[in-house]
PDB file of C-alpha atoms in Angstrom:
ATOM      1  CA  MET A  10       0.000   0.000   0.000  1.00 77.00           C
ATOM      2  CA  LEU A  11       2.823   2.391   0.868  1.00 82.00           C
ATOM      3  CA  PHE A  12       4.501   1.592  -2.447  1.00 86.00           C
ATOM      4  CA  LEU A  13       1.257   2.354  -4.303  1.00 90.00           C
ATOM      5  CA  LEU A  14       0.732   5.710  -2.577  1.00 91.00           C
ATOM      6  CA  THR A  15       4.382   6.583  -3.197  1.00 92.00           C
ATOM      7  CA  GLY A  16       3.761   5.898  -6.881  1.00 92.00           C
ATOM      8  CA  VAL A  17       0.760   8.235  -6.792  1.00 93.00           C
ATOM      9  CA  ILE A  18       2.894  11.018  -5.315  1.00 93.00           C
ATOM     10  CA  VAL A  19       5.740  10.430  -7.789  1.00 94.00           C
ATOM     11  CA  PHE A  20       3.336  10.585 -10.735  1.00 90.00           C
ATOM     12  CA  ARG A  21       1.941  13.861  -9.452  1.00 92.00           C
ATOM     13  CA  LEU A  22       5.444  15.277  -9.071  1.00 92.00           C
ATOM     14  CA  VAL A  23       6.184  14.307 -12.672  1.00 92.00           C
ATOM     15  CA  LEU A  24       2.955  15.911 -13.834  1.00 89.00           C
ATOM     16  CA  PHE A  25       3.755  19.003 -11.802  1.00 91.00           C
ATOM     17  CA  GLY A  26       7.222  19.218 -13.356  1.00 92.00           C
ATOM     18  CA  TRP A  27       5.787  18.760 -16.824  1.00 89.00           C
ATOM     19  CA  GLY A  28       3.340  21.609 -16.232  1.00 88.00           C
ATOM     20  CA  VAL A  29       6.085  23.922 -14.973  1.00 90.00           C
ATOM     21  CA  ALA A  30       8.395  22.992 -17.870  1.00 91.00           C
ATOM     22  CA  SER A  31       5.611  23.602 -20.397  1.00 90.00           C
ATOM     23  CA  PHE A  32       4.744  27.077 -19.137  1.00 90.00           C
ATOM     24  CA  ASP A  33       6.221  30.092 -20.908  1.00 91.00           C
ATOM     25  CA  PHE A  34       7.628  32.156 -18.054  1.00 90.00           C
ATOM     26  CA  GLU A  35       9.326  34.566 -20.463  1.00 90.00           C
ATOM     27  CA  LYS A  36       5.962  35.789 -21.737  1.00 91.00           C
ATOM     28  CA  ASN A  37       4.527  35.751 -18.209  1.00 90.00           C
ATOM     29  CA  PRO A  38       7.376  36.919 -15.934  1.00 90.00           C
ATOM     30  CA  HIS A  39       4.962  37.724 -13.100  1.00 92.00           C
ATOM     31  CA  GLU A  40       4.053  34.043 -12.709  1.00 91.00           C
ATOM     32  CA  ASN A  41       5.893  31.398 -10.691  1.00 91.00           C
ATOM     33  CA  TYR A  42       5.737  27.608 -10.395  1.00 91.00           C
ATOM     34  CA  ILE A  43       2.874  27.852  -7.872  1.00 91.00           C
ATOM     35  CA  SER A  44       0.838  30.728  -9.325  1.00 91.00           C
ATOM     36  CA  ILE A  45       0.519  29.037 -12.737  1.00 90.00           C
ATOM     37  CA  TRP A  46      -1.876  26.561 -11.130  1.00 90.00           C
ATOM     38  CA  ASN A  47      -3.948  29.332  -9.564  1.00 88.00           C
ATOM     39  CA  ARG A  48      -6.709  29.671 -12.150  1.00 86.00           C
ATOM     40  CA  TRP A  49     -10.510  29.912 -12.349  1.00 85.00           C
ATOM     41  CA  ASP A  50     -12.222  28.624  -9.192  1.00 90.00           C
ATOM     42  CA  ALA A  51      -8.907  28.396  -7.334  1.00 92.00           C
ATOM     43  CA  ARG A  52      -8.789  32.195  -7.292  1.00 92.00           C
ATOM     44  CA  ALA A  53     -12.294  32.368  -5.833  1.00 91.00           C
ATOM     45  CA  TYR A  54     -11.456  29.916  -3.035  1.00 95.00           C
ATOM     46  CA  ILE A  55      -8.237  31.758  -2.209  1.00 95.00           C
ATOM     47  CA  LEU A  56     -10.109  35.081  -2.208  1.00 93.00           C
ATOM     48  CA  ILE A  57     -12.626  33.681   0.287  1.00 95.00           C
ATOM     49  CA  ALA A  58      -9.846  32.221   2.442  1.00 96.00           C
ATOM     50  CA  GLU A  59      -7.950  35.513   2.426  1.00 94.00           C
ATOM     51  CA  LYS A  60     -10.726  38.099   2.684  1.00 92.00           C
ATOM     52  CA  GLY A  61     -13.987  36.238   3.348  1.00 91.00           C
ATOM     53  CA  TYR A  62     -17.207  36.242   1.368  1.00 88.00           C
ATOM     54  CA  HIS A  63     -17.372  40.050   1.443  1.00 83.00           C
ATOM     55  CA  PRO A  64     -13.968  41.157   0.132  1.00 83.00           C
ATOM     56  CA  GLY A  65     -13.505  44.880  -0.242  1.00 77.00           C
ATOM     57  CA  GLY A  66     -12.776  46.650  -3.493  1.00 74.00           C
ATOM     58  CA  VAL A  67     -14.728  44.275  -5.730  1.00 73.00           C
ATOM     59  CA  ALA A  68     -17.863  44.558  -7.851  1.00 71.00           C
ATOM     60  CA  ALA A  69     -21.204  44.529  -6.043  1.00 66.00           C
ATOM     61  CA  ASP A  70     -22.206  41.164  -7.504  1.00 68.00           C
ATOM     62  CA  VAL A  71     -19.033  39.348  -6.378  1.00 75.00           C
ATOM     63  CA  PRO A  72     -20.363  38.284  -2.918  1.00 75.00           C
ATOM     64  CA  GLY A  73     -23.385  36.717  -4.619  1.00 73.00           C
ATOM     65  CA  PHE A  74     -21.052  34.843  -6.956  1.00 78.00           C
ATOM     66  CA  LEU A  75     -18.840  33.712  -4.080  1.00 86.00           C
ATOM     67  CA  SER A  76     -21.844  32.338  -2.193  1.00 85.00           C
ATOM     68  CA  ARG A  77     -21.883  29.353  -4.543  1.00 86.00           C
ATOM     69  CA  PHE A  78     -18.571  28.148  -3.053  1.00 92.00           C
ATOM     70  CA  PRO A  79     -19.027  26.117   0.178  1.00 95.00           C
ATOM     71  CA  PRO A  80     -16.861  27.187   3.111  1.00 95.00           C
ATOM     72  CA  LEU A  81     -14.860  24.083   4.059  1.00 97.00           C
ATOM     73  CA  PHE A  82     -12.066  24.265   1.468  1.00 98.00           C
ATOM     74  CA  PRO A  83     -11.316  27.982   1.949  1.00 97.00           C
ATOM     75  CA  GLY A  84     -11.594  27.421   5.701  1.00 97.00           C
ATOM     76  CA  LEU A  85      -8.934  24.705   5.536  1.00 98.00           C
ATOM     77  CA  ILE A  86      -6.730  26.969   3.411  1.00 97.00           C
ATOM     78  CA  LYS A  87      -7.013  29.738   6.004  1.00 97.00           C
ATOM     79  CA  PHE A  88      -6.255  27.317   8.839  1.00 97.00           C
ATOM     80  CA  LEU A  89      -3.149  25.942   7.098  1.00 97.00           C
ATOM     81  CA  VAL A  90      -1.894  29.460   6.371  1.00 97.00           C
ATOM     82  CA  LEU A  91      -2.265  30.413  10.037  1.00 97.00           C
ATOM     83  CA  VAL A  92      -0.529  27.330  11.448  1.00 97.00           C
ATOM     84  CA  SER A  93       2.203  26.955   8.807  1.00 96.00           C
ATOM     85  CA  GLY A  94       2.899  30.435   7.483  1.00 94.00           C
ATOM     86  CA  LEU A  95       2.657  29.157   3.894  1.00 95.00           C
ATOM     87  CA  SER A  96       1.122  31.293   1.170  1.00 95.00           C
ATOM     88  CA  PHE A  97      -2.567  30.926   0.333  1.00 96.00           C
ATOM     89  CA  SER A  98      -1.803  29.475  -3.110  1.00 95.00           C
ATOM     90  CA  LEU A  99       0.669  26.911  -1.789  1.00 95.00           C
ATOM     91  CA  SER A 100      -1.670  25.963   1.070  1.00 97.00           C
ATOM     92  CA  ALA A 101      -4.515  25.351  -1.391  1.00 96.00           C
ATOM     93  CA  MET A 102      -2.291  23.107  -3.528  1.00 96.00           C
ATOM     94  CA  LEU A 103      -0.971  21.216  -0.505  1.00 96.00           C
ATOM     95  CA  ILE A 104      -4.495  20.466   0.725  1.00 97.00           C
ATOM     96  CA  SER A 105      -5.431  19.312  -2.770  1.00 97.00           C
ATOM     97  CA  TRP A 106      -2.425  16.991  -3.001  1.00 96.00           C
ATOM     98  CA  LEU A 107      -2.872  15.488   0.463  1.00 96.00           C
ATOM     99  CA  SER A 108      -6.589  14.987  -0.162  1.00 97.00           C
ATOM    100  CA  PHE A 109      -5.896  13.156  -3.415  1.00 97.00           C
ATOM    101  CA  VAL A 110      -3.491  10.778  -1.695  1.00 96.00           C
ATOM    102  CA  ALA A 111      -6.128  10.177   1.003  1.00 97.00           C
ATOM    103  CA  ALA A 112      -8.754   9.594  -1.703  1.00 97.00           C
ATOM    104  CA  ALA A 113      -6.479   7.024  -3.368  1.00 96.00           C
ATOM    105  CA  TYR A 114      -6.015   5.288  -0.012  1.00 97.00           C
ATOM    106  CA  PHE A 115      -9.746   4.974   0.638  1.00 97.00           C
ATOM    107  CA  LEU A 116     -10.433   3.950  -2.957  1.00 97.00           C
ATOM    108  CA  PHE A 117      -7.993   1.076  -2.493  1.00 97.00           C
ATOM    109  CA  LYS A 118      -9.673   0.028   0.752  1.00 97.00           C
ATOM    110  CA  LEU A 119     -13.137   0.313  -0.802  1.00 97.00           C
ATOM    111  CA  MET A 120     -12.178  -1.844  -3.782  1.00 97.00           C
ATOM    112  CA  VAL A 121     -10.664  -4.509  -1.531  1.00 96.00           C
ATOM    113  CA  LEU A 122     -13.792  -4.450   0.637  1.00 96.00           C
ATOM    114  CA  GLU A 123     -16.099  -4.824  -2.361  1.00 95.00           C
ATOM    115  CA  PHE A 124     -14.142  -7.239  -4.572  1.00 94.00           C
ATOM    116  CA  HIS A 125     -11.631  -8.907  -2.200  1.00 93.00           C
ATOM    117  CA  ASN A 126      -9.046  -8.429  -4.923  1.00 94.00           C
ATOM    118  CA  ARG A 127      -5.954  -6.306  -4.343  1.00 93.00           C
ATOM    119  CA  ALA A 128      -5.013  -6.329  -8.033  1.00 95.00           C
ATOM    120  CA  ARG A 129      -8.322  -4.672  -8.924  1.00 95.00           C
ATOM    121  CA  ALA A 130      -7.837  -2.179  -6.118  1.00 96.00           C
ATOM    122  CA  VAL A 131      -4.367  -1.272  -7.404  1.00 96.00           C
ATOM    123  CA  MET A 132      -5.706  -0.860 -10.939  1.00 96.00           C
ATOM    124  CA  ALA A 133      -8.510   1.405  -9.692  1.00 95.00           C
ATOM    125  CA  VAL A 134      -5.985   3.694  -7.988  1.00 96.00           C
ATOM    126  CA  ILE A 135      -3.756   3.731 -11.071  1.00 94.00           C
ATOM    127  CA  LEU A 136      -6.672   4.623 -13.352  1.00 94.00           C
ATOM    128  CA  LEU A 137      -7.777   7.380 -10.988  1.00 94.00           C
ATOM    129  CA  THR A 138      -4.248   8.791 -10.942  1.00 93.00           C
ATOM    130  CA  VAL A 139      -3.571   8.754 -14.703  1.00 91.00           C
ATOM    131  CA  TYR A 140      -7.087   9.714 -15.834  1.00 87.00           C
ATOM    132  CA  PRO A 141      -6.555  12.693 -18.202  1.00 80.00           C
ATOM    133  CA  VAL A 142      -8.615  15.252 -16.275  1.00 80.00           C
ATOM    134  CA  SER A 143      -7.020  14.282 -12.969  1.00 83.00           C
ATOM    135  CA  TYR A 144      -4.774  17.294 -13.501  1.00 80.00           C
ATOM    136  CA  PHE A 145      -7.597  19.275 -11.884  1.00 86.00           C
ATOM    137  CA  THR A 146      -6.584  17.600  -8.636  1.00 91.00           C
ATOM    138  CA  MET A 147      -3.142  19.201  -8.972  1.00 89.00           C
ATOM    139  CA  ALA A 148      -4.392  22.763  -8.465  1.00 91.00           C
ATOM    140  CA  GLY A 149      -6.197  24.543  -5.647  1.00 93.00           C
ATOM    141  CA  TYR A 150      -9.591  23.171  -6.639  1.00 95.00           C
ATOM    142  CA  THR A 151     -12.030  21.163  -4.530  1.00 96.00           C
ATOM    143  CA  GLU A 152     -11.936  18.009  -6.677  1.00 95.00           C
ATOM    144  CA  SER A 153      -9.376  16.221  -4.483  1.00 97.00           C
ATOM    145  CA  LEU A 154     -11.058  17.082  -1.187  1.00 97.00           C
ATOM    146  CA  PHE A 155     -14.458  16.161  -2.630  1.00 97.00           C
ATOM    147  CA  LEU A 156     -13.098  12.801  -3.854  1.00 96.00           C
ATOM    148  CA  PHE A 157     -11.605  12.081  -0.452  1.00 98.00           C
ATOM    149  CA  PHE A 158     -14.776  12.808   1.513  1.00 98.00           C
ATOM    150  CA  SER A 159     -17.067  11.056  -0.998  1.00 98.00           C
ATOM    151  CA  ILE A 160     -15.020   7.860  -1.319  1.00 98.00           C
ATOM    152  CA  ALA A 161     -14.411   7.752   2.435  1.00 98.00           C
ATOM    153  CA  SER A 162     -18.134   8.177   3.080  1.00 98.00           C
ATOM    154  CA  ILE A 163     -19.008   5.241   0.814  1.00 97.00           C
ATOM    155  CA  TYR A 164     -16.254   3.128   2.346  1.00 98.00           C
ATOM    156  CA  PHE A 165     -17.464   3.749   5.899  1.00 97.00           C
ATOM    157  CA  LEU A 166     -21.048   3.187   4.787  1.00 96.00           C
ATOM    158  CA  ARG A 167     -20.130  -0.219   3.357  1.00 95.00           C
ATOM    159  CA  SER A 168     -18.064  -1.102   6.429  1.00 95.00           C
ATOM    160  CA  ARG A 169     -21.005  -0.184   8.696  1.00 91.00           C
ATOM    161  CA  SER A 170     -19.275   2.762  10.391  1.00 95.00           C
ATOM    162  CA  LEU A 171     -22.399   4.839   9.946  1.00 95.00           C
ATOM    163  CA  ASN A 172     -21.540   7.880  12.073  1.00 95.00           C
ATOM    164  CA  ILE A 173     -18.184   8.342  10.322  1.00 97.00           C
ATOM    165  CA  SER A 174     -19.899   7.862   6.966  1.00 97.00           C
ATOM    166  CA  GLY A 175     -22.352  10.631   7.810  1.00 97.00           C
ATOM    167  CA  LEU A 176     -19.566  12.876   9.074  1.00 97.00           C
ATOM    168  CA  THR A 177     -17.501  12.492   5.893  1.00 98.00           C
ATOM    169  CA  ALA A 178     -20.623  12.994   3.779  1.00 97.00           C
ATOM    170  CA  GLY A 179     -21.170  16.258   5.637  1.00 97.00           C
ATOM    171  CA  GLY A 180     -17.599  17.222   4.794  1.00 98.00           C
ATOM    172  CA  ALA A 181     -18.276  16.458   1.142  1.00 98.00           C
ATOM    173  CA  ILE A 182     -21.382  18.689   1.164  1.00 97.00           C
ATOM    174  CA  LEU A 183     -19.395  21.532   2.714  1.00 97.00           C
ATOM    175  CA  THR A 184     -16.864  21.045  -0.081  1.00 97.00           C
ATOM    176  CA  ARG A 185     -19.188  20.730  -3.077  1.00 95.00           C
ATOM    177  CA  ILE A 186     -22.964  20.926  -2.900  1.00 92.00           C
ATOM    178  CA  LEU A 187     -23.131  18.124  -5.474  1.00 90.00           C
ATOM    179  CA  ALA A 188     -22.416  15.786  -2.562  1.00 94.00           C
ATOM    180  CA  VAL A 189     -26.106  15.820  -1.607  1.00 94.00           C
ATOM    181  CA  SER A 190     -26.296  12.959  -4.130  1.00 93.00           C
ATOM    182  CA  LEU A 191     -24.611  10.791  -1.488  1.00 95.00           C
ATOM    183  CA  GLY A 192     -28.033  10.746   0.151  1.00 94.00           C
ATOM    184  CA  ALA A 193     -29.204   8.152  -2.377  1.00 94.00           C
ATOM    185  CA  PRO A 194     -26.927   5.265  -1.285  1.00 94.00           C
ATOM    186  CA  MET A 195     -27.429   6.305   2.338  1.00 95.00           C
ATOM    187  CA  VAL A 196     -31.199   6.025   2.088  1.00 94.00           C
ATOM    188  CA  ILE A 197     -30.946   2.690   0.256  1.00 94.00           C
ATOM    189  CA  SER A 198     -28.565   1.357   2.906  1.00 93.00           C
ATOM    190  CA  ALA A 199     -30.822   2.547   5.733  1.00 93.00           C
ATOM    191  CA  VAL A 200     -33.953   1.013   4.197  1.00 93.00           C
ATOM    192  CA  ARG A 201     -32.217  -2.318   3.638  1.00 91.00           C
ATOM    193  CA  GLY A 202     -30.792  -2.310   7.161  1.00 91.00           C
ATOM    194  CA  ILE A 203     -34.116  -1.495   8.824  1.00 90.00           C
ATOM    195  CA  CYS A 204     -35.867  -4.162   6.743  1.00 90.00           C
ATOM    196  CA  CYS A 205     -33.262  -6.643   7.991  1.00 87.00           C
ATOM    197  CA  GLY A 206     -34.036  -5.779  11.618  1.00 84.00           C
ATOM    198  CA  ARG A 207     -31.509  -3.045  12.381  1.00 86.00           C
ATOM    199  CA  LYS A 208     -32.831  -0.279  14.659  1.00 86.00           C
ATOM    200  CA  TRP A 209     -33.566   2.973  12.858  1.00 83.00           C
ATOM    201  CA  ARG A 210     -31.822   4.939  15.628  1.00 86.00           C
ATOM    202  CA  SER A 211     -28.496   3.455  14.561  1.00 89.00           C
ATOM    203  CA  TYR A 212     -28.802   5.488  11.339  1.00 91.00           C
ATOM    204  CA  ALA A 213     -29.260   8.828  13.085  1.00 92.00           C
ATOM    205  CA  GLY A 214     -25.640   9.919  12.700  1.00 91.00           C
ATOM    206  CA  LEU A 215     -25.654   8.871   9.071  1.00 94.00           C
ATOM    207  CA  PHE A 216     -28.206  11.566   8.270  1.00 95.00           C
ATOM    208  CA  ILE A 217     -27.720  14.197  10.990  1.00 96.00           C
ATOM    209  CA  PHE A 218     -24.264  15.292   9.856  1.00 96.00           C
ATOM    210  CA  PRO A 219     -25.134  15.722   6.152  1.00 96.00           C
ATOM    211  CA  VAL A 220     -28.326  17.615   7.041  1.00 96.00           C
ATOM    212  CA  LEU A 221     -26.402  19.931   9.379  1.00 97.00           C
ATOM    213  CA  ALA A 222     -23.804  20.507   6.659  1.00 97.00           C
ATOM    214  CA  PHE A 223     -26.459  21.393   4.102  1.00 96.00           C
ATOM    215  CA  VAL A 224     -28.217  23.714   6.536  1.00 96.00           C
ATOM    216  CA  GLY A 225     -24.855  25.305   7.285  1.00 95.00           C
ATOM    217  CA  PHE A 226     -24.268  25.989   3.598  1.00 94.00           C
ATOM    218  CA  LEU A 227     -27.721  27.543   3.316  1.00 94.00           C
ATOM    219  CA  ALA A 228     -26.876  29.695   6.339  1.00 93.00           C
ATOM    220  CA  VAL A 229     -23.712  30.905   4.610  1.00 91.00           C
ATOM    221  CA  ASN A 230     -25.786  31.957   1.606  1.00 90.00           C
ATOM    222  CA  LYS A 231     -28.298  33.712   3.866  1.00 90.00           C
ATOM    223  CA  ILE A 232     -25.563  35.633   5.667  1.00 88.00           C
ATOM    224  CA  VAL A 233     -23.634  36.518   2.500  1.00 85.00           C
ATOM    225  CA  SER A 234     -26.454  37.497   0.151  1.00 83.00           C
ATOM    226  CA  GLY A 235     -29.640  37.539   2.224  1.00 85.00           C
ATOM    227  CA  ASP A 236     -31.058  34.571   0.313  1.00 86.00           C
ATOM    228  CA  MET A 237     -30.333  31.015   1.421  1.00 88.00           C
ATOM    229  CA  PHE A 238     -30.832  29.774  -2.149  1.00 84.00           C
ATOM    230  CA  SER A 239     -28.698  32.418  -3.855  1.00 82.00           C
ATOM    231  CA  PHE A 240     -26.189  29.742  -4.896  1.00 80.00           C
ATOM    232  CA  PHE A 241     -28.868  27.981  -6.927  1.00 75.00           C
ATOM    233  CA  LYS A 242     -29.972  31.215  -8.572  1.00 73.00           C
ATOM    234  CA  ASP A 243     -26.385  32.016  -9.490  1.00 69.00           C
ATOM    235  CA  TYR A 244     -25.888  28.538 -10.941  1.00 67.00           C
ATOM    236  CA  SER A 245     -29.018  28.799 -13.101  1.00 66.00           C
ATOM    237  CA  GLY A 246     -28.335  32.367 -14.240  1.00 64.00           C
ATOM    238  CA  ASN A 247     -24.588  32.311 -14.784  1.00 63.00           C
ATOM    239  CA  PRO A 248     -23.848  32.022 -18.547  1.00 58.00           C
ATOM    240  CA  VAL A 249     -20.333  30.671 -17.916  1.00 58.00           C
ATOM    241  CA  ALA A 250     -21.135  27.954 -15.366  1.00 60.00           C
ATOM    242  CA  ARG A 251     -24.849  27.385 -15.821  1.00 62.00           C
ATOM    243  CA  LYS A 252     -26.370  24.580 -13.757  1.00 62.00           C
ATOM    244  CA  GLU A 253     -30.039  23.759 -13.371  1.00 63.00           C
ATOM    245  CA  LEU A 254     -32.309  20.855 -12.533  1.00 66.00           C
ATOM    246  CA  ILE A 255     -33.141  18.765 -15.603  1.00 71.00           C
ATOM    247  CA  ILE A 256     -34.690  15.403 -16.390  1.00 77.00           C
ATOM    248  CA  PRO A 257     -31.927  12.744 -16.365  1.00 74.00           C
ATOM    249  CA  PHE A 258     -30.392  12.142 -19.826  1.00 78.00           C
ATOM    250  CA  SER A 259     -32.533  14.886 -21.392  1.00 79.00           C
ATOM    251  CA  GLU A 260     -29.428  16.696 -22.665  1.00 73.00           C
ATOM    252  CA  THR A 261     -28.056  13.480 -24.181  1.00 79.00           C
ATOM    253  CA  ILE A 262     -31.358  12.748 -25.895  1.00 85.00           C
ATOM    254  CA  SER A 263     -31.509  16.339 -27.168  1.00 79.00           C
ATOM    255  CA  ARG A 264     -27.974  16.156 -28.620  1.00 74.00           C
ATOM    256  CA  VAL A 265     -28.742  12.826 -30.345  1.00 80.00           C
ATOM    257  CA  ARG A 266     -31.960  14.283 -31.781  1.00 81.00           C
ATOM    258  CA  GLU A 267     -30.112  17.363 -33.044  1.00 77.00           C
ATOM    259  CA  PHE A 268     -27.458  15.167 -34.651  1.00 71.00           C
ATOM    260  CA  PHE A 269     -29.907  13.047 -36.633  1.00 73.00           C
ATOM    261  CA  THR A 270     -32.099  16.042 -37.457  1.00 75.00           C
ATOM    262  CA  GLY A 271     -29.164  17.963 -38.892  1.00 61.00           C
ATOM    263  CA  LEU A 272     -27.475  14.980 -40.544  1.00 50.00           C
ATOM    264  CA  PRO A 273     -29.463  15.140 -43.842  1.00 53.00           C
ATOM    265  CA  HIS A 274     -28.571  18.826 -44.207  1.00 53.00           C
ATOM    266  CA  VAL A 275     -24.874  18.095 -43.638  1.00 43.00           C
ATOM    267  CA  LEU A 276     -24.898  15.223 -46.114  1.00 43.00           C
ATOM    268  CA  ASN A 277     -26.672  17.303 -48.774  1.00 52.00           C
ATOM    269  CA  ASN A 278     -24.126  20.113 -48.430  1.00 52.00           C
ATOM    270  CA  ASP A 279     -21.058  17.878 -48.410  1.00 47.00           C
ATOM    271  CA  PHE A 280     -22.010  15.472 -51.153  1.00 43.00           C
TER     272      PHE A 280
END
């Protein structure tokens, strides 16, 4: 296991070196080997960690935009800065890296628990590490922390450590609101357990922590923007990162329909 996690770290160091070597520092002399990874959402999380949800000297709509970002990741960045003296950018990257290694560890344990096959578990960790878009886990984004909490929550759920599963699910919700989807396997597990004679009280911790985390995120939105659902309004109205509730697979069906509808026109023009 130690050898596998060492391999994960080495691969990330190679990927980090490749990114630094590929960047044109001559055209961007103000950048350094850490700041080149500080892009897009990473800047928002670092801004929250450094100045809070109401930073001064910004446009009036910025706090509303920042309300979409749950508080745990920037809170951890701030904590690490205070205890270590590291920069905000480096602290964000360090948390991301450590979280990814932790996610790989729990993925290995989950695969062994489910399949009783260490070779499959090793392959799962390798595929997670070399997956093309895993480079997002290199920067100060929430992907690594979200993976860690989500995989750990499922692992503890399957190993019947229900309170810890609920606690890690709450951490996932406070990292990315998408983690509310973890409620589905939790409900299924609870229903099956109760039907098999397990007391319903034993599932209290499994649901209390995620509910408290979700309520906490709504409270952040209420305090920041005056509307506990401002994050959802920003998601649905933002042209760059639009998110809204849809019927499952409706977008896929729409794209397939558009393809076959437009295919005769393309064929007529090309041939």
